[in-house]
Short mmCIF file of N, CA and C in Angstrom, two decimals:
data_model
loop_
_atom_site.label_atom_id
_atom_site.label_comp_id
_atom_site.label_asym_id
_atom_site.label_seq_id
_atom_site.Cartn_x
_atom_site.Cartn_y
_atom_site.Cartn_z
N UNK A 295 97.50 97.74 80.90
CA UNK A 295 97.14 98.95 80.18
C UNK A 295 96.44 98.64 78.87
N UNK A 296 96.72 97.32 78.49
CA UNK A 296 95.65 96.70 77.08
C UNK A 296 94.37 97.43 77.21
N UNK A 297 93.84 97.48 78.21
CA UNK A 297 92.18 97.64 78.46
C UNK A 297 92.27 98.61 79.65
N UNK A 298 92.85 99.98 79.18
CA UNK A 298 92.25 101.02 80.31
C UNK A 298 91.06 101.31 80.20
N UNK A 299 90.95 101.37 79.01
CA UNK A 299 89.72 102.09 78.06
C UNK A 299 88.49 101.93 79.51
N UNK A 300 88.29 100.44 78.52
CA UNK A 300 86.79 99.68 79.65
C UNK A 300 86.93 99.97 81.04
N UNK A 301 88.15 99.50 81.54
CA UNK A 301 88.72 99.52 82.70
C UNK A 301 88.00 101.04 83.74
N UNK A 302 88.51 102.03 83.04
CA UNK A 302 88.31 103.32 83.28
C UNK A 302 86.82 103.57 83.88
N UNK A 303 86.03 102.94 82.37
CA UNK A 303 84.73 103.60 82.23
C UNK A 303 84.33 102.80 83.43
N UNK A 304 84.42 101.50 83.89
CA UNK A 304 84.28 100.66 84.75
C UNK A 304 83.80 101.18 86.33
N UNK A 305 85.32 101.76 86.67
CA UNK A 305 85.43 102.18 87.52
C UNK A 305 84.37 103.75 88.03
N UNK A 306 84.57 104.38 86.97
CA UNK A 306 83.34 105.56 86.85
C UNK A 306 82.36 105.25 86.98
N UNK A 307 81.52 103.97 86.33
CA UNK A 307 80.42 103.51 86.66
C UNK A 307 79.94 102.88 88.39
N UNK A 308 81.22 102.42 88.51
CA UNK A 308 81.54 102.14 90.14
C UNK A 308 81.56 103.34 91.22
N UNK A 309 82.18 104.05 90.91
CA UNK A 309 82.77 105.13 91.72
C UNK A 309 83.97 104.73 92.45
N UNK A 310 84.61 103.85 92.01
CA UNK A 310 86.18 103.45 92.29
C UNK A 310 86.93 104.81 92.22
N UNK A 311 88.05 104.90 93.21
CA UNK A 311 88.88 105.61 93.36
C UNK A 311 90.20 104.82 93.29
N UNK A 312 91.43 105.73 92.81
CA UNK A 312 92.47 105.53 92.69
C UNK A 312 93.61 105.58 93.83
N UNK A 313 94.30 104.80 94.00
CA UNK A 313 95.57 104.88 94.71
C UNK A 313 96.69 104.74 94.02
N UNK A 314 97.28 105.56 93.38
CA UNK A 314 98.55 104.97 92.62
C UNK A 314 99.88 105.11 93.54
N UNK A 315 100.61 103.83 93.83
CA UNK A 315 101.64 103.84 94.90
C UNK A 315 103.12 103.59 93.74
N UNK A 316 103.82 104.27 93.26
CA UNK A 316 105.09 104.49 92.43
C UNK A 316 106.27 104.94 93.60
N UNK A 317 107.27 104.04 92.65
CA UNK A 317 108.65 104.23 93.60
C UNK A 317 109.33 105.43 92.45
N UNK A 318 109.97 106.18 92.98
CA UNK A 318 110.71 107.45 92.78
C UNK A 318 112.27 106.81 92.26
N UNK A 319 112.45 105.95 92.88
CA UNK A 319 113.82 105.15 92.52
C UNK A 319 113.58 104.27 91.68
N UNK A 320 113.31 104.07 90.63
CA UNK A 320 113.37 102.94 89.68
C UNK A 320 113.95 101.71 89.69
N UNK A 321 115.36 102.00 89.77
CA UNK A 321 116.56 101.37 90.29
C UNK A 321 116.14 99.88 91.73
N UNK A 322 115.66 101.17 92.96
CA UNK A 322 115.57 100.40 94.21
C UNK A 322 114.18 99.49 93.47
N UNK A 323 113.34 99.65 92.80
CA UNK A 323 111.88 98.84 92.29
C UNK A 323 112.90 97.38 91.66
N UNK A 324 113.60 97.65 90.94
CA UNK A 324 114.10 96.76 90.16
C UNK A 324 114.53 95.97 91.04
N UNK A 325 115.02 96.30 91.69
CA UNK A 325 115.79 95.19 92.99
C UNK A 325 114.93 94.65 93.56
N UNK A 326 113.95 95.28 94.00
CA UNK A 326 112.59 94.17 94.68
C UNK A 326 112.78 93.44 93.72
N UNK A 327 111.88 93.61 92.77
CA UNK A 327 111.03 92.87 91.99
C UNK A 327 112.19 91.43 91.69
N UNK A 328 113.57 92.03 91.08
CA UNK A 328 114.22 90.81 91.30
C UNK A 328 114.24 89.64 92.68
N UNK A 329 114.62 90.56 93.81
CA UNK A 329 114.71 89.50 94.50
C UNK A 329 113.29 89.53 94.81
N UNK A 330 112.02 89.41 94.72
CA UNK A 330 111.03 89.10 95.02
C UNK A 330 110.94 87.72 93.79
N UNK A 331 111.70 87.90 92.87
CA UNK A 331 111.26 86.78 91.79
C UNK A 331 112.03 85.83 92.43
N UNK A 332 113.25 86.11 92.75
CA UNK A 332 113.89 85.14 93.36
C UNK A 332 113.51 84.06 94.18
N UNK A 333 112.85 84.72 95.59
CA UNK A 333 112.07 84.44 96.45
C UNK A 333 111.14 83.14 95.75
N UNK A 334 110.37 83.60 94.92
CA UNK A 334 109.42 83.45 94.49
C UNK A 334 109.64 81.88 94.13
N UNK A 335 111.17 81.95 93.68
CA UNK A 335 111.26 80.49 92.62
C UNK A 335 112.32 79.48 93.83
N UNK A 336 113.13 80.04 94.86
CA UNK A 336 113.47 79.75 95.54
C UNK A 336 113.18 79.29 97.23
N UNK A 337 111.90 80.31 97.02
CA UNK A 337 111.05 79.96 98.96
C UNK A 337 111.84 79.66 99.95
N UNK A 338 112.47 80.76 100.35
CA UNK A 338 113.61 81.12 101.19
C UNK A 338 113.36 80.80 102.26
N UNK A 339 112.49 81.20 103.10
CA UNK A 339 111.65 81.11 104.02
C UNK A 339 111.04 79.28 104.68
N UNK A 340 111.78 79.00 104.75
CA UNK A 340 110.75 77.17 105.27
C UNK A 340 110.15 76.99 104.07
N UNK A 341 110.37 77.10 102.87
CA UNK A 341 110.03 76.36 101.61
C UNK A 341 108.41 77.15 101.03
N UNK A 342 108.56 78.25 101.73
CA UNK A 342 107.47 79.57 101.61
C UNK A 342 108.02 80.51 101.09
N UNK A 343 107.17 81.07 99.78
CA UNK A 343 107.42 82.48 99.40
C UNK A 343 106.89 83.22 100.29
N UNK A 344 107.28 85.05 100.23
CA UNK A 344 106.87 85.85 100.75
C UNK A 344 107.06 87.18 100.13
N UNK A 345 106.32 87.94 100.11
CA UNK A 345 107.02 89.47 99.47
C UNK A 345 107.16 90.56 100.14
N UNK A 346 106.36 90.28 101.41
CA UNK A 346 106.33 90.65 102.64
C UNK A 346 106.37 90.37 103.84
N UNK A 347 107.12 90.43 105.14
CA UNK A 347 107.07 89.95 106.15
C UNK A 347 107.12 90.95 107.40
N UNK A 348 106.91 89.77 108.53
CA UNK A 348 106.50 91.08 109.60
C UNK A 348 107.76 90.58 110.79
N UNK A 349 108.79 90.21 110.41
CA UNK A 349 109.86 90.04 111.15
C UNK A 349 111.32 90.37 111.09
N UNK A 350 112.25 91.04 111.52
CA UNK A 350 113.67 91.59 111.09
C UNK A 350 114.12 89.86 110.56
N UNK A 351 114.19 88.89 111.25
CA UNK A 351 114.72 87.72 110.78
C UNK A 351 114.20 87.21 109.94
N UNK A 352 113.42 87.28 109.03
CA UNK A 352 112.76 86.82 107.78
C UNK A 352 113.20 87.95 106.69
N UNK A 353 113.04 89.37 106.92
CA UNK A 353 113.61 90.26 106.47
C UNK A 353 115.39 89.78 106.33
N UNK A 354 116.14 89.45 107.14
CA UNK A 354 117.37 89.53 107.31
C UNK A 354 117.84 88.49 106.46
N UNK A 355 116.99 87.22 106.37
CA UNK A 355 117.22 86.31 105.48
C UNK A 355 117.06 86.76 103.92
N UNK A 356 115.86 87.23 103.87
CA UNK A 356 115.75 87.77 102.38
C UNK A 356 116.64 88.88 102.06
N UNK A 357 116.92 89.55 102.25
CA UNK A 357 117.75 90.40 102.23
C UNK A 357 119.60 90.28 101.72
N UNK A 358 119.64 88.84 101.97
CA UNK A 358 120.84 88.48 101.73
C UNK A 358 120.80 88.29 100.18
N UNK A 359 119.85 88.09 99.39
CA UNK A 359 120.40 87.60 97.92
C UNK A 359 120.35 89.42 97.43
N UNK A 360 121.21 89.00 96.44
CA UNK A 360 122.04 90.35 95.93
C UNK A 360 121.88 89.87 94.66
N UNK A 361 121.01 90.61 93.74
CA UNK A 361 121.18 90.29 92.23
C UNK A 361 121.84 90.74 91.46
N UNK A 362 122.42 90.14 90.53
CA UNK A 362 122.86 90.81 89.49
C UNK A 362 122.27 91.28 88.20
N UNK A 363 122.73 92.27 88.43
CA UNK A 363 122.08 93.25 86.94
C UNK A 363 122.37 92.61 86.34
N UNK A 364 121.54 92.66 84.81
CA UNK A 364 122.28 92.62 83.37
C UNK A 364 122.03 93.93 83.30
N UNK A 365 123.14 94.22 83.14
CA UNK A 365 123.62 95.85 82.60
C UNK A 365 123.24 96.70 81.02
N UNK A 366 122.87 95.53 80.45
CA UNK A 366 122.93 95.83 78.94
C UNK A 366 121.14 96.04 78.79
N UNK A 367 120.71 95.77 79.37
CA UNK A 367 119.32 95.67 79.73
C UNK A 367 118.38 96.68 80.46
N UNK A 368 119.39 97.31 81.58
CA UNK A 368 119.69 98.04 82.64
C UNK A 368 118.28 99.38 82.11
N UNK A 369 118.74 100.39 81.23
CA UNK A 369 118.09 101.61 80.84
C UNK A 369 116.99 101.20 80.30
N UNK A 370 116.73 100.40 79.24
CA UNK A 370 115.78 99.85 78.70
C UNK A 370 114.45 99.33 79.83
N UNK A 371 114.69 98.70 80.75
CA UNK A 371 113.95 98.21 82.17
C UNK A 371 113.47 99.52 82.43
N UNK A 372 114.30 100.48 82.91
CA UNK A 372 114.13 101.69 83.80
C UNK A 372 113.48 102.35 83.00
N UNK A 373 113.09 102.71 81.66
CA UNK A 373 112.41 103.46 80.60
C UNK A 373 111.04 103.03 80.58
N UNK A 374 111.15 101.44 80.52
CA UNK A 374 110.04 100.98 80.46
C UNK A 374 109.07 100.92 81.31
N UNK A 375 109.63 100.71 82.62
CA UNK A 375 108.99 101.13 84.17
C UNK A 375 108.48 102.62 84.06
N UNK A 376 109.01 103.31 83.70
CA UNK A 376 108.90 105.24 83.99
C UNK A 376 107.43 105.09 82.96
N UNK A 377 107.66 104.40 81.86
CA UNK A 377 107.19 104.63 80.58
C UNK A 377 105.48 103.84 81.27
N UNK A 378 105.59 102.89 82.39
CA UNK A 378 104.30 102.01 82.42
C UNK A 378 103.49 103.10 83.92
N UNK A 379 104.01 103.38 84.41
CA UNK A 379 103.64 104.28 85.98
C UNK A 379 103.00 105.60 85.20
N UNK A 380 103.81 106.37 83.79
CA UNK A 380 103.21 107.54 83.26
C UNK A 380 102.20 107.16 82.21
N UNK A 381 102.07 105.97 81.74
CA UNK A 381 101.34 105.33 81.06
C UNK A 381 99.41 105.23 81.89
N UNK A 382 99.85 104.65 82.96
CA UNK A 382 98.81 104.27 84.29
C UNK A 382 98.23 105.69 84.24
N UNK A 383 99.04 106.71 84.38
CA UNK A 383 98.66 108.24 84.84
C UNK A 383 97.40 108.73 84.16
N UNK A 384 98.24 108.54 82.81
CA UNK A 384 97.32 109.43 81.49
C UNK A 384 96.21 108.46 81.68
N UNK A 385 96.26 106.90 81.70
CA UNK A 385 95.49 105.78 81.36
C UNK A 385 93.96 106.50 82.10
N UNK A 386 94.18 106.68 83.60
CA UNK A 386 93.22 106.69 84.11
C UNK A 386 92.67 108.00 84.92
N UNK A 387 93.23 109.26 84.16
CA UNK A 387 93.21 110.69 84.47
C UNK A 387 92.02 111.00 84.61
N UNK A 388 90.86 110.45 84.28
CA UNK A 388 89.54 111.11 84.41
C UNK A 388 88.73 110.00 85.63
N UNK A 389 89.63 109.08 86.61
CA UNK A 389 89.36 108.54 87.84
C UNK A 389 90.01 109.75 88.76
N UNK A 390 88.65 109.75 89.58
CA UNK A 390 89.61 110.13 90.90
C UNK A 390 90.64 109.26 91.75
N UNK A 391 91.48 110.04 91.70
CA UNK A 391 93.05 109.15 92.26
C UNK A 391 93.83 110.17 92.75
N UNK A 392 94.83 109.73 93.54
CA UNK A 392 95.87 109.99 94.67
C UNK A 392 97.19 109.45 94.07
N UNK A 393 98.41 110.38 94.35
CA UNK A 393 99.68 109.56 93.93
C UNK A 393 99.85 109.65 94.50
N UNK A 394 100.82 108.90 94.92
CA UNK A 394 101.58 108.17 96.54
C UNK A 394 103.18 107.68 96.33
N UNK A 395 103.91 108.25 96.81
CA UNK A 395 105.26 107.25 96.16
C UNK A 395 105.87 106.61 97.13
N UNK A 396 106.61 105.37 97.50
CA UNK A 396 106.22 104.47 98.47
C UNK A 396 107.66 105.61 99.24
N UNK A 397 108.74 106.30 98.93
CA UNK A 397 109.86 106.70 99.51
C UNK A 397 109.33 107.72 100.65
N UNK A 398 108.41 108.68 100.04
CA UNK A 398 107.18 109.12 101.00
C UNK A 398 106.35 109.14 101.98
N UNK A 399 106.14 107.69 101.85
CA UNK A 399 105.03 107.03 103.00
C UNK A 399 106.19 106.72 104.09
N UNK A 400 107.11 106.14 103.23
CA UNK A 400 108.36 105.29 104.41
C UNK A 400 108.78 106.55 105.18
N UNK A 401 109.03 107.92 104.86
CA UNK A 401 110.10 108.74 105.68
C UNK A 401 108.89 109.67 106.28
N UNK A 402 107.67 109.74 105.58
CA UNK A 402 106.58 111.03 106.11
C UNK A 402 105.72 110.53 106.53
N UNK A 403 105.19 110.00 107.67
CA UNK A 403 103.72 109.09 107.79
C UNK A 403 102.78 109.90 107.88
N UNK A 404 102.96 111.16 107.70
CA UNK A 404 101.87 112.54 107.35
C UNK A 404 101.40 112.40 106.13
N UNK A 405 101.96 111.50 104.91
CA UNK A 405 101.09 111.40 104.16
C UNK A 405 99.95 110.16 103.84
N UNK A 406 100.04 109.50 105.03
CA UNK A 406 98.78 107.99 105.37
C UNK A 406 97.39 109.23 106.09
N UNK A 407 97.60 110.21 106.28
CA UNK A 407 97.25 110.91 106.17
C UNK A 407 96.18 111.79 105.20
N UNK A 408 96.98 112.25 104.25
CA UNK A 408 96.67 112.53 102.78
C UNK A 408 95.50 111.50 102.40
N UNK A 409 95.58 109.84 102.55
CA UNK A 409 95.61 109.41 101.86
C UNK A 409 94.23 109.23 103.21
N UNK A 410 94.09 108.86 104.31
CA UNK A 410 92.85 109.69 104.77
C UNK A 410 91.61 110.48 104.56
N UNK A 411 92.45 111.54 104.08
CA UNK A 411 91.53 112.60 103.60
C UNK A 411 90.81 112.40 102.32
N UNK A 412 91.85 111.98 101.51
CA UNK A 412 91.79 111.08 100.12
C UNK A 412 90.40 110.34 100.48
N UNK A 413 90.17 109.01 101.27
CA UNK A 413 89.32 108.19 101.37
C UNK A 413 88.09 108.75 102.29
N UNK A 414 88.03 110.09 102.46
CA UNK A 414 86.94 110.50 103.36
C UNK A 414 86.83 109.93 104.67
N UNK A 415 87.93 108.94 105.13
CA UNK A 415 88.43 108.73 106.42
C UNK A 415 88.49 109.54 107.81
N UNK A 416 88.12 109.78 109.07
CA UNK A 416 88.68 110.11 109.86
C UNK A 416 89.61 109.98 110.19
N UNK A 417 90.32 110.67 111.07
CA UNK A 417 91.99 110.76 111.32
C UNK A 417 92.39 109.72 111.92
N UNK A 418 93.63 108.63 112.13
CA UNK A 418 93.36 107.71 112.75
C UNK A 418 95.07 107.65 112.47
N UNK A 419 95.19 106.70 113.61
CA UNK A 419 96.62 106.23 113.63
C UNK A 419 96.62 105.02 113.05
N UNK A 420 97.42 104.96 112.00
CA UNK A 420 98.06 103.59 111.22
C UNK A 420 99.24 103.15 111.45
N UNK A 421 98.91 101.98 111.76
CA UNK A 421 100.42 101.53 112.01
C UNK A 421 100.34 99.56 111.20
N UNK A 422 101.59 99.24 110.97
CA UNK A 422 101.88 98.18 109.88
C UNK A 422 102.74 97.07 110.77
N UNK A 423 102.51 96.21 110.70
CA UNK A 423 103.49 95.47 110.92
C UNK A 423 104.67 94.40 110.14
N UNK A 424 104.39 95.01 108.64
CA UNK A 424 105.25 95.05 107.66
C UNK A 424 106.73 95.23 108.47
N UNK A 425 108.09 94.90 107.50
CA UNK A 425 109.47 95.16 107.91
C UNK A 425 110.02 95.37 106.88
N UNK A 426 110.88 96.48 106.62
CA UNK A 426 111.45 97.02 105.41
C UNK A 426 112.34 95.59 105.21
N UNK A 427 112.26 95.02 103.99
CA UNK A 427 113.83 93.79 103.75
C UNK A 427 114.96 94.88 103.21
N UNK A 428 115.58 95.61 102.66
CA UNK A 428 116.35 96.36 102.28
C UNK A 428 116.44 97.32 102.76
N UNK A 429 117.46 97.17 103.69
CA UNK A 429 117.54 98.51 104.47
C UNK A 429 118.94 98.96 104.43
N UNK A 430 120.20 98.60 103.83
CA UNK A 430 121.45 98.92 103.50
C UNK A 430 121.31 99.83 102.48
N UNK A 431 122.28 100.56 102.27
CA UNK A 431 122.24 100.91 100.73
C UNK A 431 122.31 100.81 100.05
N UNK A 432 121.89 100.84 98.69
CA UNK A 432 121.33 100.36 97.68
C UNK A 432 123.02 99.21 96.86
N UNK A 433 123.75 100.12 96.99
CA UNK A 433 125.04 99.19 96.64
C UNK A 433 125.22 98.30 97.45
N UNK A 434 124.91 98.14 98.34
CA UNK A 434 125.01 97.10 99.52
C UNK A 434 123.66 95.57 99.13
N UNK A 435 122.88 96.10 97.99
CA UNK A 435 121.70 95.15 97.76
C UNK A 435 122.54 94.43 96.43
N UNK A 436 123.19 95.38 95.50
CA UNK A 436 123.15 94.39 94.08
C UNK A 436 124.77 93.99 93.89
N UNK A 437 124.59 92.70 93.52
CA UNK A 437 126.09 92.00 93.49
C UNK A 437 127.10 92.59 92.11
N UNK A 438 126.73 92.95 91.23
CA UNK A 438 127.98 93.86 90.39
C UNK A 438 127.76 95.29 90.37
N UNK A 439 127.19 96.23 91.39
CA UNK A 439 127.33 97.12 91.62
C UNK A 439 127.94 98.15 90.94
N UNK A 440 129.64 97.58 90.65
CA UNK A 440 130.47 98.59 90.12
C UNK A 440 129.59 99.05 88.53
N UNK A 441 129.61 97.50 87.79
CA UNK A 441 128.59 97.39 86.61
C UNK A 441 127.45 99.09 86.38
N UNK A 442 126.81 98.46 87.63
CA UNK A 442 125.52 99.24 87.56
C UNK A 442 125.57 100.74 87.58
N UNK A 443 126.63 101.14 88.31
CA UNK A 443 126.93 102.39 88.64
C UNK A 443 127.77 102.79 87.11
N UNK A 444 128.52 102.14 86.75
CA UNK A 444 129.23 102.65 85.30
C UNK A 444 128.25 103.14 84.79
N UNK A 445 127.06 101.94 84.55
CA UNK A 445 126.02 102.17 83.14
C UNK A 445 125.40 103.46 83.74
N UNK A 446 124.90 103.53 84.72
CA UNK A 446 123.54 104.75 84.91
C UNK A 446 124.10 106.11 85.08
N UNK A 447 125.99 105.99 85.34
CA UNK A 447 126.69 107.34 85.79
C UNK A 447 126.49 108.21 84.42
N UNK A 448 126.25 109.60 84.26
CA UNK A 448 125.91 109.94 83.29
C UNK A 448 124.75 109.54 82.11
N UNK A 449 123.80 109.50 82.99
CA UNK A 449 122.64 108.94 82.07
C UNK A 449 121.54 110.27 82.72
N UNK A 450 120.27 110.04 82.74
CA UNK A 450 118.79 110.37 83.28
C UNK A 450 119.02 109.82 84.67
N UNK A 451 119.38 108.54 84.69
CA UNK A 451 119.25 107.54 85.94
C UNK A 451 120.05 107.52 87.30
N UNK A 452 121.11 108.69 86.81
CA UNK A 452 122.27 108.92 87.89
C UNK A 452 121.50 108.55 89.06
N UNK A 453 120.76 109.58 89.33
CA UNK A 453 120.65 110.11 90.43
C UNK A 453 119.80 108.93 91.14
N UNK A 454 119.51 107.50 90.77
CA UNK A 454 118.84 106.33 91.52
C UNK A 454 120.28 105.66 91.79
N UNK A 455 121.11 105.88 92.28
CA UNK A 455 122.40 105.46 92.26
C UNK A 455 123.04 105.37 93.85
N UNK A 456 121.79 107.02 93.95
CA UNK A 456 122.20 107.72 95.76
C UNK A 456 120.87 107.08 96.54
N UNK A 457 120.16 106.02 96.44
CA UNK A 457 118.87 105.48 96.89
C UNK A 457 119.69 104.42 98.27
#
């Protein structure tokens, strides 16, 4: 966001269009991104990172690390995330762009769709061979759980709790 400014005008000069893809759960983002760092420093996989895969057993493996929050840290993260996605918004309001939130795409595939129409696309069937890694519930992903749920119960954040 240092350089929307240029960035912006850039894209206008281009005729770039926007896709902005934001998670609704803050919470469930945080957990990627951890265990994606994890991944990252660990190469779970045959001594390979990945952030994506196209198999339940590569999924099933990653899936097993469970991070732990720092709790004290916890709201501050989640503010700052809300604070960088509405940041992006304003940043680049005079691009044409699409919001997309990934909880959306996963449960409605009517909106790959949208996003179709969005790109002046014909109608077409999409299909991924991506594999969700987190597919338990969300307490079922992070290892002090109880922690996490204290801090966010009665906050803004409750409600990423039921993800």
């Amino acid at each position: 966001m240092k350089h929307h400014q240029e960035i912006a005008e850039y894209f206008n000069r281009r005729g770039v269009s926007l896709i902005f893809l934001l998670r609704r759960n803050l919470l469930q983002r945080h957990v990627s991104i951890l265990a994606n760092d994890y991944d990252r420093n660990t190469k779970q996989l045959n001594g390979t990172h990945k952030a994506h895969v196209h198999h339940r057993g590569q999924a099933d493996v990653l899936a097993q690390y469970k991070p732990t929050i720092d709790t004290k840290l916890l709201i501050a993260e989640l503010k700052r995330s809300d604070k960088l996605a509405a940041d992006g918004l304003v940043g680049f309001k005079k691009i044409r762009s699409i919001v997309l939130y990934y909880e959306d795409v996963v449960s409605n595939h009517t909106k790959l769709t949208d996003v179709l129409d969005f790109l002046k696309l014909p109608n077409m069937k999409l299909s991924s061979r991506h594999v969700k890694i987190h597919t338990k519930r969300l307490r079922d992903h992070i290892d002090n759980w109880t922690d996490v749920s204290n801090t966010l119960n009665g906050t803004q954040y409750q409600s990423f709790l039921n993800g």
